[in-house]
Tab-separated table of C-alpha atoms in Angstrom:
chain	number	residue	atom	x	y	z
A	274	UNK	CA	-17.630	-3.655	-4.747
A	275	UNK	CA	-14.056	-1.803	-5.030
A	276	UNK	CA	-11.777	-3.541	-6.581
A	277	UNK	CA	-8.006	-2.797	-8.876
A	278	UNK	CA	-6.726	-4.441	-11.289
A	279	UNK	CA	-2.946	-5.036	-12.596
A	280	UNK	CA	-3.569	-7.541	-15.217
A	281	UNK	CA	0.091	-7.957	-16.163
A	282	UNK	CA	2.238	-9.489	-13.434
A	283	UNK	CA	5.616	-9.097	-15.106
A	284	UNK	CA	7.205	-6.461	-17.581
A	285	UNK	CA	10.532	-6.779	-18.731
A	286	UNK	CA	12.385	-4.323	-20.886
A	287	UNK	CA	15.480	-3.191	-21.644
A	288	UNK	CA	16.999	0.725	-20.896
A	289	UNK	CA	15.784	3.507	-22.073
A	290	UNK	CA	12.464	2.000	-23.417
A	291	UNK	CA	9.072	3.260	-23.118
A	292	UNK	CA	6.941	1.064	-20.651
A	293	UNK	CA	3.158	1.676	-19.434
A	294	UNK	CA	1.542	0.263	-16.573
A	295	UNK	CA	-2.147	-0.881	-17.029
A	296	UNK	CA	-4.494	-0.270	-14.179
A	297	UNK	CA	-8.231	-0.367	-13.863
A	298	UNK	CA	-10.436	0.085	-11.096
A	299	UNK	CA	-14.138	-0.493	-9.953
A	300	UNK	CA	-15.852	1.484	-7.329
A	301	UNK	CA	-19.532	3.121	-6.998
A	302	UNK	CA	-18.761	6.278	-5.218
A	303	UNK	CA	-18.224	9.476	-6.892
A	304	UNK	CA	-15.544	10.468	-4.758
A	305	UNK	CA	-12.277	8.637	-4.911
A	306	UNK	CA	-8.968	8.731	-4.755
A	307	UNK	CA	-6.466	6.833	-6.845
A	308	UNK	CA	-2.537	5.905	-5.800
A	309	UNK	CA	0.496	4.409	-7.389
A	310	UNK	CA	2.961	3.324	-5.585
A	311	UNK	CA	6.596	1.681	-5.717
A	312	UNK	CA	8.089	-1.096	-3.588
A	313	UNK	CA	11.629	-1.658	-4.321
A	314	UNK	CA	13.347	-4.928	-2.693
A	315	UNK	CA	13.552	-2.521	0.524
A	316	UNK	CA	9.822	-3.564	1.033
A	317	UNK	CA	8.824	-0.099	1.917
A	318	UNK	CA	5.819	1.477	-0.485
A	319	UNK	CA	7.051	4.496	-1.755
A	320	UNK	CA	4.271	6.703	-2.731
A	321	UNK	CA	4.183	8.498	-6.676
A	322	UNK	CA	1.312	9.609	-7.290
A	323	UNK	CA	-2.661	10.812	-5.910
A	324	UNK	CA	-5.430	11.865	-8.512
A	325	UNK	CA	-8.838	12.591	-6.989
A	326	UNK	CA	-12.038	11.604	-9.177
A	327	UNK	CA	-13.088	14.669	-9.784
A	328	UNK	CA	-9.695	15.788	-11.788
A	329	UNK	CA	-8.676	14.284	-14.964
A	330	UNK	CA	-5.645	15.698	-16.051
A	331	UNK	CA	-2.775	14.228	-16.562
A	332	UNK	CA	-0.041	14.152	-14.374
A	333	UNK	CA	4.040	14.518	-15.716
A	334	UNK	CA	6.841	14.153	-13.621
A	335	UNK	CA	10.295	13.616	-15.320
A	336	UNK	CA	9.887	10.538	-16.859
A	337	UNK	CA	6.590	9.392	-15.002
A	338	UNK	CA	3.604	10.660	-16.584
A	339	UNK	CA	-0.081	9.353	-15.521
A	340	UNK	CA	-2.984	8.894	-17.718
A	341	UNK	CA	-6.545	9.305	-15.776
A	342	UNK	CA	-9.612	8.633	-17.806
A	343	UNK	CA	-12.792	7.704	-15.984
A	344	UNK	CA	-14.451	6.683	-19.139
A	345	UNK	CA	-12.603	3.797	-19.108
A	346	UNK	CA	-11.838	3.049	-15.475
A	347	UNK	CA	-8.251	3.657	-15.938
A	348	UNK	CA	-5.340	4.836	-14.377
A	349	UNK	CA	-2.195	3.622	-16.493
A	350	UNK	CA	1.214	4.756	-15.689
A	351	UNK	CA	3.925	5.815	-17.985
A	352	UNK	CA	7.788	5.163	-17.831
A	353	UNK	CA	9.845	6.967	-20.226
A	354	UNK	CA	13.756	6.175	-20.776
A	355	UNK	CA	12.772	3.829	-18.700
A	356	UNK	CA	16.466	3.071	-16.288
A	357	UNK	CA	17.623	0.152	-14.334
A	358	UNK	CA	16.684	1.484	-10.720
A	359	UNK	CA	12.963	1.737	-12.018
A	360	UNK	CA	12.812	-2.031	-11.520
A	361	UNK	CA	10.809	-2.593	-8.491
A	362	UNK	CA	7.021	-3.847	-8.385
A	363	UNK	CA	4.269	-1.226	-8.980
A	364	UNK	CA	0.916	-0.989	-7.430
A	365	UNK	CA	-1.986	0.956	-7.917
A	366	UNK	CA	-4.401	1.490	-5.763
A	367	UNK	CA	-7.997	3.215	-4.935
A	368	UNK	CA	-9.223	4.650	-1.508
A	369	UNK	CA	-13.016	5.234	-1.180
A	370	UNK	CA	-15.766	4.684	0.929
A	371	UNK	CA	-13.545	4.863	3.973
A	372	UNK	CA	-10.867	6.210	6.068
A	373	UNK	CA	-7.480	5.881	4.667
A	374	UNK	CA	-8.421	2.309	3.413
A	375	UNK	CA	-6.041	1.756	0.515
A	376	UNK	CA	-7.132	-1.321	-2.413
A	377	UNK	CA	-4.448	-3.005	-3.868
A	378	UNK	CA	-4.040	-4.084	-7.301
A	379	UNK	CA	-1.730	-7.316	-7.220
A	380	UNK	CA	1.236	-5.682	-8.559
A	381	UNK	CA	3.449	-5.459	-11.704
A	382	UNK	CA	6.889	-6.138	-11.547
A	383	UNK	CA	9.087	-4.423	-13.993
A	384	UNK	CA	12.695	-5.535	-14.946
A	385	UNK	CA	14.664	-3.044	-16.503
A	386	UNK	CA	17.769	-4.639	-17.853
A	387	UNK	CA	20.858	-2.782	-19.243
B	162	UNK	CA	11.894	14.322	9.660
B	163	UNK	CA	11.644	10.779	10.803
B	164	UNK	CA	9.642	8.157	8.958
B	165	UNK	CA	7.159	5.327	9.667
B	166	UNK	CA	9.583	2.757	11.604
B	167	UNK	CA	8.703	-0.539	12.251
B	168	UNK	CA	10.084	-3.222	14.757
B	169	UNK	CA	11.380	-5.496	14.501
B	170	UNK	CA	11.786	-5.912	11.118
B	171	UNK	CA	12.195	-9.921	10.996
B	172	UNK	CA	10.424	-12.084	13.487
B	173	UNK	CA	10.325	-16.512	13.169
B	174	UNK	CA	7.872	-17.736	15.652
B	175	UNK	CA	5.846	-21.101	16.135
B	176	UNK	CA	2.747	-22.226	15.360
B	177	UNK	CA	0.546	-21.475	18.325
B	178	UNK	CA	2.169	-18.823	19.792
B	179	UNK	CA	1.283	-15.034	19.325
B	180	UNK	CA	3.223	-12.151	17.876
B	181	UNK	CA	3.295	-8.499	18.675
B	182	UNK	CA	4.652	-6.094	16.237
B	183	UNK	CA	5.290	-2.457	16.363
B	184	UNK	CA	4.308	0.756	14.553
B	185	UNK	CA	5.952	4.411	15.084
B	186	UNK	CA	4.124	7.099	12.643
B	187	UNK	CA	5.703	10.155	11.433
B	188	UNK	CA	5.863	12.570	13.807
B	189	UNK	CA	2.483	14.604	14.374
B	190	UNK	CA	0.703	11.678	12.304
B	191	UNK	CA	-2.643	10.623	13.914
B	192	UNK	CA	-3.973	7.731	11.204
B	193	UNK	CA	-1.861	4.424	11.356
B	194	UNK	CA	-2.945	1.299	8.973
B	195	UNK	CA	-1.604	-1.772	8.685
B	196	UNK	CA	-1.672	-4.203	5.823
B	197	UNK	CA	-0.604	-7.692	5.358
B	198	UNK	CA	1.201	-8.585	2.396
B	199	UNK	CA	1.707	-12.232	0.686
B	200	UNK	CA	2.421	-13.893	-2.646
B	201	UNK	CA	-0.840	-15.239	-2.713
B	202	UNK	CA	-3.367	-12.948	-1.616
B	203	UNK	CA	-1.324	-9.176	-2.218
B	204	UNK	CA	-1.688	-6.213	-0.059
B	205	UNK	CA	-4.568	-6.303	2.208
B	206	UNK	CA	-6.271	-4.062	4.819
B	207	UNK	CA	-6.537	-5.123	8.010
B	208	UNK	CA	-7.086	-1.945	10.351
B	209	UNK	CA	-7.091	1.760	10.653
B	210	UNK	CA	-6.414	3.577	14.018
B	211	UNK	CA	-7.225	7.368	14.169
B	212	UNK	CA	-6.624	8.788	17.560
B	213	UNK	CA	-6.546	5.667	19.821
B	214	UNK	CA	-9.861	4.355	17.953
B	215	UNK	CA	-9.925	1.543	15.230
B	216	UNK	CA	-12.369	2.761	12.307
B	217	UNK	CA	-12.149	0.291	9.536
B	218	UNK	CA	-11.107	-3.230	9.601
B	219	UNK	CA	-10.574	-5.447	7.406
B	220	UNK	CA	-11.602	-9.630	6.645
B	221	UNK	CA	-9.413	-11.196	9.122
B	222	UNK	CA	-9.914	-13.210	11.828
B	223	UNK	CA	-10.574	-12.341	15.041
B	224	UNK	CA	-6.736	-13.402	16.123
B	225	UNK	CA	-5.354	-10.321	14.257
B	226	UNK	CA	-5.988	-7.386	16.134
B	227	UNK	CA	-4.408	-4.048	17.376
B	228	UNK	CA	-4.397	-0.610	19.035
B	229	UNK	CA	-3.610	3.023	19.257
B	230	UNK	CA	-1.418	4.690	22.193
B	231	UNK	CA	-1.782	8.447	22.955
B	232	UNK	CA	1.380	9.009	21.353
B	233	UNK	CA	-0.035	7.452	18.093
B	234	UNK	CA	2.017	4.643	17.777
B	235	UNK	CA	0.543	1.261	17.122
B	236	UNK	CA	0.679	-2.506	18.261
B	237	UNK	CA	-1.065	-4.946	16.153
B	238	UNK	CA	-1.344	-8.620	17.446
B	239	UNK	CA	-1.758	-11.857	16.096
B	240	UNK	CA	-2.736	-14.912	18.222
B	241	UNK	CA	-2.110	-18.508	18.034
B	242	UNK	CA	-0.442	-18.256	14.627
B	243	UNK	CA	-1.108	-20.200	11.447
B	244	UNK	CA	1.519	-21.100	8.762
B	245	UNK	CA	-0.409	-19.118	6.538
B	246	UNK	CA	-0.132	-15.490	8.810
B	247	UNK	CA	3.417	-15.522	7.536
B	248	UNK	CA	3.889	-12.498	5.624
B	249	UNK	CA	5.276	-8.920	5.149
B	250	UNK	CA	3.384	-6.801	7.499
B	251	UNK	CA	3.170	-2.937	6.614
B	252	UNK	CA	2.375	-0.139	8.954
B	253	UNK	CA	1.220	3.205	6.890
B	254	UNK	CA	1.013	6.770	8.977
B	255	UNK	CA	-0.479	10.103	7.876
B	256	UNK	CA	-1.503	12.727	8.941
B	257	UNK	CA	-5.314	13.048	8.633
B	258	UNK	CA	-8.745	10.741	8.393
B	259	UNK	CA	-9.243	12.127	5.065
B	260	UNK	CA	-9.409	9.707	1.866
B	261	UNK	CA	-7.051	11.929	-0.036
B	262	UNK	CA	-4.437	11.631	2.796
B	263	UNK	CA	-0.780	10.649	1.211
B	264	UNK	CA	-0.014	7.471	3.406
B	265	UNK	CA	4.012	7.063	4.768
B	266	UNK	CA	4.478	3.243	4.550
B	267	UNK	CA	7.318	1.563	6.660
B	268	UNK	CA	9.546	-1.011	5.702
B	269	UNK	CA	7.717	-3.964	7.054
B	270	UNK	CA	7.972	-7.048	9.533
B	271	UNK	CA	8.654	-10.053	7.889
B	272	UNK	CA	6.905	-12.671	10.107
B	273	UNK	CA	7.475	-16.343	9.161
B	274	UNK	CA	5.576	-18.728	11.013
B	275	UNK	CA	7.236	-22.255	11.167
C-alpha cells in the first residue's frame, strides 16, 4: 500500500521563526518520486519540490531546504525566517507504481503571524 | 506561457443532475489528471488521460468519469450528483507519462451540490 502522512494539521508561528514540516511515506517500490507542494487560498497547487528515491541529498532553496532520508521514510520540509506569505497549506506527496498518480498527505496548514 | 486553466471555476447544481467541467493543459502537455479535493477525505486521484486514453483511475464511482480530446484538453463528468461530490476539483497537466513528471495544477472548480 502507498500511503503519506502529515501528522500535524496546523502550525502556527510567528515571523521569522524556524518551522519544519513532518512527512512520512509508505510505498514498496524502489523507484519513487516524492513532491511538496503549496496551495495558497488561490486553490491552485503550486509545485516546490521533486526528489527521486534513488537521491538523498538535500535540497536548499532560499529559505526552503528539504531533508530526504529513506531510513526513516521521511521527507520533512524546512522554513527558515519563516514570513507571512508562507502561510498557505502544505502537502507532500509520493508518485509510484503509476503514471503521474500523485498521493496526498492530508495537509498542514501553517499560519505565519507578524 | 499559458497555464493549466480550468472552467468554470464555481459551479452550484442539484442533486440529480450531472456536471461537466473543463480542463485546458499547458500548451504541448499530453498527461492531464484530475483530483477531487474535500475537508474530509483530502486530495484524491480520480483519473489520468495520456493522449486521448485514460490509464489510471482512481476509487470512485462509476458516475465520475472523463476524457481526452486530440488537442489534450479534458472533460471530466459527474452524473446524478450526491451532496457529498461537492468539492474543489483540480485538473494537473504535464508534459510526459513519466513518474518524475513536474505536474501544472489549475486553480480548481468549486462544485457545490445543493
Amino acid at each position: 500500500a502507498q500511503k503519506v502522512t502529515q501528522a500535524q494539521t496546523e502550525i502556527s508561528v510567528v515571523e521569522k521563526e524556524d518551522v519544519t514540516l513532518d512527512c512520512v511515506y509508505e510505498t514498496r517500490d524502489t523507484t519513487y518520486y516524492l513532491f511538496w507542494y503549496k496551495q495558497p487560498p488561490s486553490g491552485e497547487l503550486v509545485f516546490l519540490i521533486r526528489r527521486n528515491s534513488f537521491d538523498e541529498q538535500n535540497e536548499i532553496s532560499g529559505r526552503y531546504s528539504w531533508n530526504f532520508q529513506k531510513s526513516t521514510s521521511s521527507f520533512n520540509f524546512t522554513i527558515t525566517a519563516s514570513q507571512v506569505v508562507d502561510s498557505a497549506v502544505y502537502f507532500c506527496a509520493l508518485s509510484a507504481g503509476g503514471y503521474n498518480k500523485l498521493i496526498f498527505g492530508a495537509g498542514t496548514r501553517l499560519a505565519v503571524h507578524p | 506561457k499559458a497555464g493549466v486553466t480550468q472552467t468554470p471555476r464555481y459551479l452550484i447544481k442539484t442533486r440529480g443532475q450531472q456536471v461537466t467541467l473543463s480542463c485546458s493543459p499547458i500548451s504541448g502537455h499530453r498527461s492531464v489528471s484530475w483530483y477531487q479535493q474535500t475537508p474530509g477525505q483530502g486530495l484524491q486521484f480520480l483519473f489520468e488521460y495520456f493522449s486521448e486514453t485514460q490509464r489510471n483511475k482512481g476509487n470512485f464511482p462509476g458516475r465520475f468519469s472523463g476524457r481526452q480530446f486530440s488537442n489534450s484538453r479534458s472533460e471530466m463528468n459527474v452524473s446524478t450528483l450526491e451532496l457529498g461530490d461537492s468539492a474543489l476539483y483540480l485538473c494537473a497537466s504535464s508534459s510526459s507519462g513519466s513518474l518524475n513528471t513536474e505536474a501544472f495544477f489549475g486553480q480548481g472548480t468549486r462544485l457545490t451540490v445543493v
